[in-house]
Amino acid sequence: MYFTPSTQLYHNGKFVKATEASTDLYSQTLHYGYGVFEGIRAYKTVNGVKIFKAHEHYERLLKSCALVSIPFNYSIEDLTQISYQVLERNNLKDAYIRPLVYCAPNMTLSAPTGVSFMIAAWEWGKYHGLQSLKVCVSSFQRPNPKSVKMEAKVCGHYVNSIMATNEAKKRGFDEALMLDMNGFVAEGPGANFFYEKDGVLYTPPLGSILPGITRQTVFEICREMDLPLVEKLFRPEELFEADSAFFCGTAAEVVAIESIEGQLFSKPWKQSMGAVVQEAYKCIVLDKSYSYVIV
Ligand code: PMP
């Protein structure tokens, strides 16, 4: 599903067939989760294939490496250019791009002895945004920010996300909402969270969340469209008084939340601030003007 016999990926300076690319079973990343990655989208826009916010994603990749002391010295410009080449070589338009920085064979817990890099891409259908999610409050908290670098997109952090997602699905929900170590709402396993109350959008501040690039785009949309937005800590109980809510992330885009722990939101999604943001986001990623979106 991620590749066919003709798929090419970028691996350590070369384009190679996915079927012929290989890695080492003694990688520090495989054993200890000590690696960093990104999740990026390309869209077939009105002006051709565009990678959405490539600069911001590769800036975060470099920052993630620096934060966990993985030496990595590609430039943002080169990374962006390679990504476009991966798309072109595979004739991809609407696609998901996955860069991964992983470490050399090393069974100790000391600094990496070498670093490898790959960029793979696969087709990822156009904006859907039609579903709405039944969300539960996870029993898994986000990690203590003093134990890990929360701003970094580190492979090992995703065990926490996988546990929360599995728990949610087992309980019959679509998605989990995770709290921080103090019981304040943090984020989803792979997306940031917003809710609406009395004409204002609220979202948790940085600290126990990944600084999402989509979250930042939502901030920009709100500024542009004069939608009031406040960053604050809040407890899950507050959500039962909320008018609407949504998750946002590169993969999820802007997605409606229908209910939390079975309690439905009072506002129909189509009338919510989230729906306005969703429409604007869709226009931005597709390179269309969104000035016509009526608030
Ligand atoms: N939080 C987590 C834990 C994530 O994995 C993601 C996806 N990268 C996000 C939030 C959203 O980030 P972005 O908008 O940059 O994709």
PDB file of C-alpha atoms and ligand atoms in Angstrom:
ATOM      1  CA  MET A   1       0.000   0.000   0.000  1.00  0.00           C
ATOM      2  CA  TYR A   2       2.927   2.373   0.624  1.00  0.00           C
ATOM      3  CA  PHE A   3       4.844   1.345  -2.443  1.00  0.00           C
ATOM      4  CA  THR A   4       4.648  -0.595  -5.676  1.00  0.00           C
ATOM      5  CA  PRO A   5       7.476  -2.361  -7.544  1.00  0.00           C
ATOM      6  CA  SER A   6       8.274   0.922  -9.326  1.00  0.00           C
ATOM      7  CA  THR A   7       8.217   3.282  -6.322  1.00  0.00           C
ATOM      8  CA  GLN A   8      11.388   5.257  -5.666  1.00  0.00           C
ATOM      9  CA  LEU A   9      12.459   6.828  -2.418  1.00  0.00           C
ATOM     10  CA  TYR A  10      15.342   8.996  -1.360  1.00  0.00           C
ATOM     11  CA  HIS A  11      17.861   7.222   0.832  1.00  0.00           C
ATOM     12  CA  ASN A  12      21.207   8.632   1.968  1.00  0.00           C
ATOM     13  CA  GLY A  13      21.909  10.779  -1.057  1.00  0.00           C
ATOM     14  CA  LYS A  14      20.414   8.526  -3.750  1.00  0.00           C
ATOM     15  CA  PHE A  15      17.065   7.678  -5.268  1.00  0.00           C
ATOM     16  CA  VAL A  16      16.480   3.959  -4.948  1.00  0.00           C
ATOM     17  CA  LYS A  17      13.625   1.556  -5.505  1.00  0.00           C
ATOM     18  CA  ALA A  18      11.582   1.050  -2.350  1.00  0.00           C
ATOM     19  CA  THR A  19      11.731  -2.697  -2.966  1.00  0.00           C
ATOM     20  CA  GLU A  20      15.525  -2.575  -2.971  1.00  0.00           C
ATOM     21  CA  ALA A  21      16.085  -0.170  -0.064  1.00  0.00           C
ATOM     22  CA  SER A  22      17.124  -1.751   3.206  1.00  0.00           C
ATOM     23  CA  THR A  23      18.168  -0.855   6.711  1.00  0.00           C
ATOM     24  CA  ASP A  24      20.095  -2.428   9.554  1.00  0.00           C
ATOM     25  CA  LEU A  25      18.371  -4.438  12.270  1.00  0.00           C
ATOM     26  CA  TYR A  26      20.815  -3.044  14.849  1.00  0.00           C
ATOM     27  CA  SER A  27      19.722   0.586  14.343  1.00  0.00           C
ATOM     28  CA  GLN A  28      19.436   2.600  17.547  1.00  0.00           C
ATOM     29  CA  THR A  29      16.171   3.955  16.181  1.00  0.00           C
ATOM     30  CA  LEU A  30      14.592   0.545  15.753  1.00  0.00           C
ATOM     31  CA  HIS A  31      15.511  -0.557  19.268  1.00  0.00           C
ATOM     32  CA  TYR A  32      15.094   2.642  21.281  1.00  0.00           C
ATOM     33  CA  GLY A  33      12.854   4.924  19.205  1.00  0.00           C
ATOM     34  CA  TYR A  34      15.726   7.373  18.903  1.00  0.00           C
ATOM     35  CA  GLY A  35      14.978   9.003  15.576  1.00  0.00           C
ATOM     36  CA  VAL A  36      12.933  11.914  14.286  1.00  0.00           C
ATOM     37  CA  PHE A  37      10.469  12.284  11.461  1.00  0.00           C
ATOM     38  CA  GLU A  38       7.970  14.553   9.772  1.00  0.00           C
ATOM     39  CA  GLY A  39       4.554  14.180   8.212  1.00  0.00           C
ATOM     40  CA  ILE A  40       4.028  16.475   5.244  1.00  0.00           C
ATOM     41  CA  ARG A  41       1.326  16.784   2.581  1.00  0.00           C
ATOM     42  CA  ALA A  42       1.455  17.706  -1.072  1.00  0.00           C
ATOM     43  CA  TYR A  43      -1.642  18.858  -2.883  1.00  0.00           C
ATOM     44  CA  LYS A  44      -2.569  19.180  -6.519  1.00  0.00           C
ATOM     45  CA  THR A  45      -3.401  22.874  -6.349  1.00  0.00           C
ATOM     46  CA  VAL A  46      -4.741  25.262  -8.956  1.00  0.00           C
ATOM     47  CA  ASN A  47      -1.068  26.210  -9.529  1.00  0.00           C
ATOM     48  CA  GLY A  48       0.345  22.691  -9.813  1.00  0.00           C
ATOM     49  CA  VAL A  49       1.626  20.294  -7.179  1.00  0.00           C
ATOM     50  CA  LYS A  50       2.570  22.158  -3.985  1.00  0.00           C
ATOM     51  CA  ILE A  51       4.045  20.847  -0.761  1.00  0.00           C
ATOM     52  CA  PHE A  52       2.160  22.610   2.003  1.00  0.00           C
ATOM     53  CA  LYS A  53       4.491  24.530   4.318  1.00  0.00           C
ATOM     54  CA  ALA A  54       7.561  22.502   3.356  1.00  0.00           C
ATOM     55  CA  HIS A  55       9.791  25.119   4.967  1.00  0.00           C
ATOM     56  CA  GLU A  56       8.013  24.932   8.331  1.00  0.00           C
ATOM     57  CA  HIS A  57       8.062  21.112   8.337  1.00  0.00           C
ATOM     58  CA  TYR A  58      11.772  20.907   7.530  1.00  0.00           C
ATOM     59  CA  GLU A  59      12.523  23.634  10.037  1.00  0.00           C
ATOM     60  CA  ARG A  60      10.806  21.463  12.638  1.00  0.00           C
ATOM     61  CA  LEU A  61      12.708  18.368  11.472  1.00  0.00           C
ATOM     62  CA  LEU A  62      16.027  20.171  11.974  1.00  0.00           C
ATOM     63  CA  LYS A  63      14.859  21.506  15.336  1.00  0.00           C
ATOM     64  CA  SER A  64      13.718  18.034  16.422  1.00  0.00           C
ATOM     65  CA  CYS A  65      17.181  16.647  15.567  1.00  0.00           C
ATOM     66  CA  ALA A  66      18.916  19.438  17.471  1.00  0.00           C
ATOM     67  CA  LEU A  67      16.667  19.000  20.516  1.00  0.00           C
ATOM     68  CA  VAL A  68      17.550  15.320  20.877  1.00  0.00           C
ATOM     69  CA  SER A  69      21.179  15.708  19.711  1.00  0.00           C
ATOM     70  CA  ILE A  70      20.948  13.767  16.468  1.00  0.00           C
ATOM     71  CA  PRO A  71      23.484  15.313  14.076  1.00  0.00           C
ATOM     72  CA  PHE A  72      21.820  16.139  10.762  1.00  0.00           C
ATOM     73  CA  ASN A  73      23.030  18.712   8.312  1.00  0.00           C
ATOM     74  CA  TYR A  74      20.807  19.024   5.299  1.00  0.00           C
ATOM     75  CA  SER A  75      19.505  22.491   4.441  1.00  0.00           C
ATOM     76  CA  ILE A  76      15.794  23.260   4.348  1.00  0.00           C
ATOM     77  CA  GLU A  77      16.154  24.199   0.665  1.00  0.00           C
ATOM     78  CA  ASP A  78      17.769  20.848  -0.233  1.00  0.00           C
ATOM     79  CA  LEU A  79      15.204  18.902   1.766  1.00  0.00           C
ATOM     80  CA  THR A  80      12.386  20.712  -0.015  1.00  0.00           C
ATOM     81  CA  GLN A  81      13.938  20.134  -3.409  1.00  0.00           C
ATOM     82  CA  ILE A  82      14.488  16.424  -2.727  1.00  0.00           C
ATOM     83  CA  SER A  83      10.868  16.131  -1.625  1.00  0.00           C
ATOM     84  CA  TYR A  84       9.642  17.578  -4.912  1.00  0.00           C
ATOM     85  CA  GLN A  85      11.895  15.114  -6.735  1.00  0.00           C
ATOM     86  CA  VAL A  86      10.419  12.196  -4.804  1.00  0.00           C
ATOM     87  CA  LEU A  87       6.954  13.360  -5.852  1.00  0.00           C
ATOM     88  CA  GLU A  88       7.972  13.821  -9.482  1.00  0.00           C
ATOM     89  CA  ARG A  89       9.783  10.499  -9.784  1.00  0.00           C
ATOM     90  CA  ASN A  90       6.695   8.726  -8.517  1.00  0.00           C
ATOM     91  CA  ASN A  91       4.230  10.898 -10.403  1.00  0.00           C
ATOM     92  CA  LEU A  92       2.499  11.819  -7.143  1.00  0.00           C
ATOM     93  CA  LYS A  93       0.166  14.789  -6.793  1.00  0.00           C
ATOM     94  CA  ASP A  94      -2.009  14.460  -3.694  1.00  0.00           C
ATOM     95  CA  ALA A  95       0.497  12.759  -1.452  1.00  0.00           C
ATOM     96  CA  TYR A  96       1.844  12.208   2.028  1.00  0.00           C
ATOM     97  CA  ILE A  97       5.592  12.728   2.440  1.00  0.00           C
ATOM     98  CA  ARG A  98       7.495  10.972   5.207  1.00  0.00           C
ATOM     99  CA  PRO A  99      11.057  12.070   5.964  1.00  0.00           C
ATOM    100  CA  LEU A 100      12.800   9.978   8.619  1.00  0.00           C
ATOM    101  CA  VAL A 101      16.152  10.589  10.278  1.00  0.00           C
ATOM    102  CA  TYR A 102      17.382   7.370  11.840  1.00  0.00           C
ATOM    103  CA  CYS A 103      20.518   6.296  13.597  1.00  0.00           C
ATOM    104  CA  ALA A 104      23.264   3.824  12.778  1.00  0.00           C
ATOM    105  CA  PRO A 105      23.690   0.377  14.343  1.00  0.00           C
ATOM    106  CA  ASN A 106      24.442   1.039  17.990  1.00  0.00           C
ATOM    107  CA  MET A 107      23.166  -1.082  20.845  1.00  0.00           C
ATOM    108  CA  THR A 108      24.335   1.336  23.505  1.00  0.00           C
ATOM    109  CA  LEU A 109      22.548   4.366  24.853  1.00  0.00           C
ATOM    110  CA  SER A 110      25.320   6.744  23.887  1.00  0.00           C
ATOM    111  CA  ALA A 111      25.396   9.385  21.129  1.00  0.00           C
ATOM    112  CA  PRO A 112      24.629   8.151  17.605  1.00  0.00           C
ATOM    113  CA  THR A 113      27.598   6.796  15.669  1.00  0.00           C
ATOM    114  CA  GLY A 114      26.036   7.694  12.320  1.00  0.00           C
ATOM    115  CA  VAL A 115      22.828   9.017  10.866  1.00  0.00           C
ATOM    116  CA  SER A 116      20.743   7.941   7.885  1.00  0.00           C
ATOM    117  CA  PHE A 117      17.976   9.764   6.128  1.00  0.00           C
ATOM    118  CA  MET A 118      15.120   8.794   3.896  1.00  0.00           C
ATOM    119  CA  ILE A 119      12.152  10.480   2.275  1.00  0.00           C
ATOM    120  CA  ALA A 120       9.296   8.319   1.091  1.00  0.00           C
ATOM    121  CA  ALA A 121       5.961   9.454  -0.334  1.00  0.00           C
ATOM    122  CA  TRP A 122       2.684   7.795  -1.192  1.00  0.00           C
ATOM    123  CA  GLU A 123      -0.638   8.785  -2.586  1.00  0.00           C
ATOM    124  CA  TRP A 124      -3.044  10.345  -0.143  1.00  0.00           C
ATOM    125  CA  GLY A 125      -6.487  11.308  -1.373  1.00  0.00           C
ATOM    126  CA  LYS A 126      -7.675  14.874  -1.509  1.00  0.00           C
ATOM    127  CA  TYR A 127      -9.246  16.781   1.297  1.00  0.00           C
ATOM    128  CA  HIS A 128     -12.136  14.877   2.802  1.00  0.00           C
ATOM    129  CA  GLY A 129     -13.058  16.645   6.011  1.00  0.00           C
ATOM    130  CA  LEU A 130     -16.518  15.176   5.838  1.00  0.00           C
ATOM    131  CA  GLN A 131     -16.356  12.754   8.689  1.00  0.00           C
ATOM    132  CA  SER A 132     -16.884  13.801  12.279  1.00  0.00           C
ATOM    133  CA  LEU A 133     -15.276  12.015  15.168  1.00  0.00           C
ATOM    134  CA  LYS A 134     -16.541  10.363  18.303  1.00  0.00           C
ATOM    135  CA  VAL A 135     -13.832  11.159  20.814  1.00  0.00           C
ATOM    136  CA  CYS A 136     -13.046   9.782  24.263  1.00  0.00           C
ATOM    137  CA  VAL A 137     -10.843  11.172  27.009  1.00  0.00           C
ATOM    138  CA  SER A 138      -7.808   8.913  27.091  1.00  0.00           C
ATOM    139  CA  SER A 139      -6.475   7.252  30.213  1.00  0.00           C
ATOM    140  CA  PHE A 140      -3.023   7.844  28.686  1.00  0.00           C
ATOM    141  CA  GLN A 141      -1.542  11.246  29.500  1.00  0.00           C
ATOM    142  CA  ARG A 142       0.922  13.070  27.276  1.00  0.00           C
ATOM    143  CA  PRO A 143       4.456  12.629  28.615  1.00  0.00           C
ATOM    144  CA  ASN A 144       5.940  14.848  31.286  1.00  0.00           C
ATOM    145  CA  PRO A 145       7.656  17.654  29.319  1.00  0.00           C
ATOM    146  CA  LYS A 146      10.624  17.239  31.651  1.00  0.00           C
ATOM    147  CA  SER A 147      11.071  13.639  30.454  1.00  0.00           C
ATOM    148  CA  VAL A 148      10.985  14.286  26.721  1.00  0.00           C
ATOM    149  CA  LYS A 149      11.294  17.216  24.332  1.00  0.00           C
ATOM    150  CA  MET A 150       7.644  17.794  23.576  1.00  0.00           C
ATOM    151  CA  GLU A 151       8.423  20.189  20.708  1.00  0.00           C
ATOM    152  CA  ALA A 152      10.343  17.461  18.884  1.00  0.00           C
ATOM    153  CA  LYS A 153       8.698  14.890  16.624  1.00  0.00           C
ATOM    154  CA  VAL A 154      10.617  11.908  17.971  1.00  0.00           C
ATOM    155  CA  CYS A 155       9.805   8.342  16.888  1.00  0.00           C
ATOM    156  CA  GLY A 156       9.652   6.950  20.427  1.00  0.00           C
ATOM    157  CA  HIS A 157       7.044   9.487  21.541  1.00  0.00           C
ATOM    158  CA  TYR A 158       4.538   7.741  19.320  1.00  0.00           C
ATOM    159  CA  VAL A 159       4.243   4.690  21.554  1.00  0.00           C
ATOM    160  CA  ASN A 160       2.150   6.982  23.750  1.00  0.00           C
ATOM    161  CA  SER A 161       0.013   7.968  20.740  1.00  0.00           C
ATOM    162  CA  ILE A 162      -0.438   4.356  19.641  1.00  0.00           C
ATOM    163  CA  MET A 163      -1.525   3.286  23.140  1.00  0.00           C
ATOM    164  CA  ALA A 164      -4.107   6.091  23.274  1.00  0.00           C
ATOM    165  CA  THR A 165      -5.435   5.327  19.789  1.00  0.00           C
ATOM    166  CA  ASN A 166      -5.736   1.603  20.488  1.00  0.00           C
ATOM    167  CA  GLU A 167      -7.549   2.262  23.740  1.00  0.00           C
ATOM    168  CA  ALA A 168      -9.988   4.635  22.015  1.00  0.00           C
ATOM    169  CA  LYS A 169     -10.764   2.116  19.253  1.00  0.00           C
ATOM    170  CA  LYS A 170     -11.190  -0.707  21.767  1.00  0.00           C
ATOM    171  CA  ARG A 171     -13.708   1.430  23.624  1.00  0.00           C
ATOM    172  CA  GLY A 172     -15.587   1.991  20.352  1.00  0.00           C
ATOM    173  CA  PHE A 173     -14.485   5.584  19.739  1.00  0.00           C
ATOM    174  CA  ASP A 174     -12.833   7.051  16.640  1.00  0.00           C
ATOM    175  CA  GLU A 175     -10.163   9.037  18.386  1.00  0.00           C
ATOM    176  CA  ALA A 176      -8.595   9.850  21.746  1.00  0.00           C
ATOM    177  CA  LEU A 177      -8.174  13.190  23.473  1.00  0.00           C
ATOM    178  CA  MET A 178      -5.189  13.146  25.792  1.00  0.00           C
ATOM    179  CA  LEU A 179      -4.571  15.176  28.926  1.00  0.00           C
ATOM    180  CA  ASP A 180      -1.245  16.481  30.185  1.00  0.00           C
ATOM    181  CA  MET A 181       0.380  15.265  33.405  1.00  0.00           C
ATOM    182  CA  ASN A 182      -1.659  17.807  35.401  1.00  0.00           C
ATOM    183  CA  GLY A 183      -5.016  16.764  33.955  1.00  0.00           C
ATOM    184  CA  PHE A 184      -5.390  19.656  31.503  1.00  0.00           C
ATOM    185  CA  VAL A 185      -6.464  18.908  27.936  1.00  0.00           C
ATOM    186  CA  ALA A 186      -3.415  18.555  25.680  1.00  0.00           C
ATOM    187  CA  GLU A 187      -4.016  17.085  22.210  1.00  0.00           C
ATOM    188  CA  GLY A 188      -4.949  14.056  20.166  1.00  0.00           C
ATOM    189  CA  PRO A 189      -2.483  11.239  19.401  1.00  0.00           C
ATOM    190  CA  GLY A 190      -1.585  12.945  16.122  1.00  0.00           C
ATOM    191  CA  ALA A 191      -3.459  16.235  16.036  1.00  0.00           C
ATOM    192  CA  ASN A 192      -3.993  19.440  17.998  1.00  0.00           C
ATOM    193  CA  PHE A 193      -7.305  20.305  19.639  1.00  0.00           C
ATOM    194  CA  PHE A 194      -9.561  23.388  19.566  1.00  0.00           C
ATOM    195  CA  TYR A 195     -13.002  24.092  20.980  1.00  0.00           C
ATOM    196  CA  GLU A 196     -15.524  26.867  20.490  1.00  0.00           C
ATOM    197  CA  LYS A 197     -17.469  28.612  23.233  1.00  0.00           C
ATOM    198  CA  ASP A 198     -19.580  31.778  22.803  1.00  0.00           C
ATOM    199  CA  GLY A 199     -17.839  32.880  19.611  1.00  0.00           C
ATOM    200  CA  VAL A 200     -14.279  32.278  20.823  1.00  0.00           C
ATOM    201  CA  LEU A 201     -11.910  29.445  19.899  1.00  0.00           C
ATOM    202  CA  TYR A 202      -9.760  27.965  22.669  1.00  0.00           C
ATOM    203  CA  THR A 203      -6.710  25.747  22.393  1.00  0.00           C
ATOM    204  CA  PRO A 204      -4.059  24.560  24.863  1.00  0.00           C
ATOM    205  CA  PRO A 205      -0.782  26.542  24.951  1.00  0.00           C
ATOM    206  CA  LEU A 206       2.569  24.980  24.062  1.00  0.00           C
ATOM    207  CA  GLY A 207       4.159  22.886  26.797  1.00  0.00           C
ATOM    208  CA  SER A 208       2.620  19.438  26.622  1.00  0.00           C
ATOM    209  CA  ILE A 209       1.741  19.398  22.932  1.00  0.00           C
ATOM    210  CA  LEU A 210       3.507  19.157  19.603  1.00  0.00           C
ATOM    211  CA  PRO A 211       3.631  22.669  18.104  1.00  0.00           C
ATOM    212  CA  GLY A 212       1.513  21.735  15.111  1.00  0.00           C
ATOM    213  CA  ILE A 213       2.019  23.423  11.785  1.00  0.00           C
ATOM    214  CA  THR A 214      -1.701  23.100  11.111  1.00  0.00           C
ATOM    215  CA  ARG A 215      -2.367  24.651  14.544  1.00  0.00           C
ATOM    216  CA  GLN A 216      -0.189  27.576  13.460  1.00  0.00           C
ATOM    217  CA  THR A 217      -2.151  27.801  10.200  1.00  0.00           C
ATOM    218  CA  VAL A 218      -5.389  27.918  12.211  1.00  0.00           C
ATOM    219  CA  PHE A 219      -3.908  30.838  14.184  1.00  0.00           C
ATOM    220  CA  GLU A 220      -3.138  32.599  10.889  1.00  0.00           C
ATOM    221  CA  ILE A 221      -6.660  31.962   9.577  1.00  0.00           C
ATOM    222  CA  CYS A 222      -8.148  33.358  12.790  1.00  0.00           C
ATOM    223  CA  ARG A 223      -5.982  36.473  12.583  1.00  0.00           C
ATOM    224  CA  GLU A 224      -6.885  36.980   8.928  1.00  0.00           C
ATOM    225  CA  MET A 225     -10.601  36.459   9.497  1.00  0.00           C
ATOM    226  CA  ASP A 226     -10.875  38.239  12.855  1.00  0.00           C
ATOM    227  CA  LEU A 227     -11.953  35.102  14.658  1.00  0.00           C
ATOM    228  CA  PRO A 228     -11.214  35.422  18.381  1.00  0.00           C
ATOM    229  CA  LEU A 229      -8.733  32.780  19.559  1.00  0.00           C
ATOM    230  CA  VAL A 230      -7.338  32.229  23.049  1.00  0.00           C
ATOM    231  CA  GLU A 231      -4.606  29.838  24.233  1.00  0.00           C
ATOM    232  CA  LYS A 232      -5.358  28.574  27.713  1.00  0.00           C
ATOM    233  CA  LEU A 233      -5.209  25.516  29.925  1.00  0.00           C
ATOM    234  CA  PHE A 234      -8.567  23.866  30.545  1.00  0.00           C
ATOM    235  CA  ARG A 235      -9.898  20.668  31.999  1.00  0.00           C
ATOM    236  CA  PRO A 236     -11.983  18.149  30.055  1.00  0.00           C
ATOM    237  CA  GLU A 237     -15.107  19.037  32.087  1.00  0.00           C
ATOM    238  CA  GLU A 238     -15.100  22.417  30.377  1.00  0.00           C
ATOM    239  CA  LEU A 239     -15.700  20.693  27.073  1.00  0.00           C
ATOM    240  CA  PHE A 240     -19.143  19.557  28.137  1.00  0.00           C
ATOM    241  CA  GLU A 241     -20.185  23.245  28.039  1.00  0.00           C
ATOM    242  CA  ALA A 242     -18.516  23.881  24.662  1.00  0.00           C
ATOM    243  CA  ASP A 243     -20.427  24.670  21.453  1.00  0.00           C
ATOM    244  CA  SER A 244     -18.189  22.699  19.051  1.00  0.00           C
ATOM    245  CA  ALA A 245     -14.671  21.299  18.732  1.00  0.00           C
ATOM    246  CA  PHE A 246     -12.167  20.034  16.178  1.00  0.00           C
ATOM    247  CA  PHE A 247      -8.813  18.395  15.723  1.00  0.00           C
ATOM    248  CA  CYS A 248      -6.242  19.672  13.260  1.00  0.00           C
ATOM    249  CA  GLY A 249      -3.051  18.227  11.845  1.00  0.00           C
ATOM    250  CA  THR A 250      -1.311  17.605   8.552  1.00  0.00           C
ATOM    251  CA  ALA A 251      -2.943  14.208   8.083  1.00  0.00           C
ATOM    252  CA  ALA A 252      -6.277  15.009   9.759  1.00  0.00           C
ATOM    253  CA  GLU A 253      -6.486  18.528   8.257  1.00  0.00           C
ATOM    254  CA  VAL A 254      -9.388  20.189  10.122  1.00  0.00           C
ATOM    255  CA  VAL A 255     -11.793  17.537  11.330  1.00  0.00           C
ATOM    256  CA  ALA A 256     -15.035  17.955  13.231  1.00  0.00           C
ATOM    257  CA  ILE A 257     -15.564  16.354  16.611  1.00  0.00           C
ATOM    258  CA  GLU A 258     -19.096  15.125  16.998  1.00  0.00           C
ATOM    259  CA  SER A 259     -19.022  14.131  20.649  1.00  0.00           C
ATOM    260  CA  ILE A 260     -16.752  13.666  23.643  1.00  0.00           C
ATOM    261  CA  GLU A 261     -17.399  10.631  25.834  1.00  0.00           C
ATOM    262  CA  GLY A 262     -20.751  10.321  24.076  1.00  0.00           C
ATOM    263  CA  GLN A 263     -21.866  13.871  24.782  1.00  0.00           C
ATOM    264  CA  LEU A 264     -22.788  15.666  21.571  1.00  0.00           C
ATOM    265  CA  PHE A 265     -21.878  19.300  20.913  1.00  0.00           C
ATOM    266  CA  SER A 266     -24.826  21.658  20.770  1.00  0.00           C
ATOM    267  CA  LYS A 267     -23.900  23.472  17.551  1.00  0.00           C
ATOM    268  CA  PRO A 268     -24.303  21.768  14.189  1.00  0.00           C
ATOM    269  CA  TRP A 269     -20.810  21.550  12.635  1.00  0.00           C
ATOM    270  CA  LYS A 270     -21.868  23.522   9.546  1.00  0.00           C
ATOM    271  CA  GLN A 271     -22.644  26.529  11.768  1.00  0.00           C
ATOM    272  CA  SER A 272     -19.499  26.257  13.895  1.00  0.00           C
ATOM    273  CA  MET A 273     -16.337  28.347  13.799  1.00  0.00           C
ATOM    274  CA  GLY A 274     -14.507  25.118  13.049  1.00  0.00           C
ATOM    275  CA  ALA A 275     -16.399  24.775   9.768  1.00  0.00           C
ATOM    276  CA  VAL A 276     -15.249  28.276   8.755  1.00  0.00           C
ATOM    277  CA  VAL A 277     -11.653  27.383   9.643  1.00  0.00           C
ATOM    278  CA  GLN A 278     -12.005  24.068   7.805  1.00  0.00           C
ATOM    279  CA  GLU A 279     -13.147  25.783   4.615  1.00  0.00           C
ATOM    280  CA  ALA A 280     -10.365  28.377   4.830  1.00  0.00           C
ATOM    281  CA  TYR A 281      -7.745  25.671   5.470  1.00  0.00           C
ATOM    282  CA  LYS A 282      -8.910  23.735   2.446  1.00  0.00           C
ATOM    283  CA  CYS A 283      -8.576  26.879   0.300  1.00  0.00           C
ATOM    284  CA  ILE A 284      -5.079  27.613   1.617  1.00  0.00           C
ATOM    285  CA  VAL A 285      -3.679  24.138   0.978  1.00  0.00           C
ATOM    286  CA  LEU A 286      -5.200  24.154  -2.498  1.00  0.00           C
ATOM    287  CA  ASP A 287      -3.778  27.636  -3.196  1.00  0.00           C
ATOM    288  CA  LYS A 288      -7.199  29.208  -3.639  1.00  0.00           C
ATOM    289  CA  SER A 289      -8.311  32.532  -2.272  1.00  0.00           C
ATOM    290  CA  TYR A 290     -10.597  32.184   0.708  1.00  0.00           C
ATOM    291  CA  SER A 291     -11.763  35.775   0.968  1.00  0.00           C
ATOM    292  CA  TYR A 292     -15.246  34.651  -0.047  1.00  0.00           C
ATOM    293  CA  VAL A 293     -15.683  32.514   3.038  1.00  0.00           C
ATOM    294  CA  ILE A 294     -18.417  34.199   5.011  1.00  0.00           C
ATOM    295  CA  VAL A 295     -17.949  34.433   8.760  1.00  0.00           C
TER     296      VAL A 295
HETATM  297  N1  PMP B   1       0.220  16.542  17.770  1.00  0.00           N
HETATM  298  C1  PMP B   1       0.828  15.373  17.504  1.00  0.00           C
HETATM  299  C2  PMP B   1       1.167  14.477  18.638  1.00  0.00           C
HETATM  300  C3  PMP B   1       1.114  15.011  16.182  1.00  0.00           C
HETATM  301  O1  PMP B   1       1.713  13.844  15.918  1.00  0.00           O
HETATM  302  C4  PMP B   1       0.753  15.875  15.138  1.00  0.00           C
HETATM  303  C5  PMP B   1       1.034  15.470  13.715  1.00  0.00           C
HETATM  304  N2  PMP B   1       2.316  15.839  13.325  1.00  0.00           N
HETATM  305  C6  PMP B   1       0.140  17.092  15.465  1.00  0.00           C
HETATM  306  C7  PMP B   1      -0.119  17.384  16.786  1.00  0.00           C
HETATM  307  C8  PMP B   1      -0.219  18.065  14.390  1.00  0.00           C
HETATM  308  O2  PMP B   1       0.939  18.621  13.846  1.00  0.00           O
HETATM  309  P1  PMP B   1       1.007  19.160  12.360  1.00  0.00           P
HETATM  310  O3  PMP B   1      -0.119  20.126  12.227  1.00  0.00           O
HETATM  311  O4  PMP B   1       2.321  19.828  12.275  1.00  0.00           O
HETATM  312  O5  PMP B   1       0.860  17.998  11.467  1.00  0.00           O
END
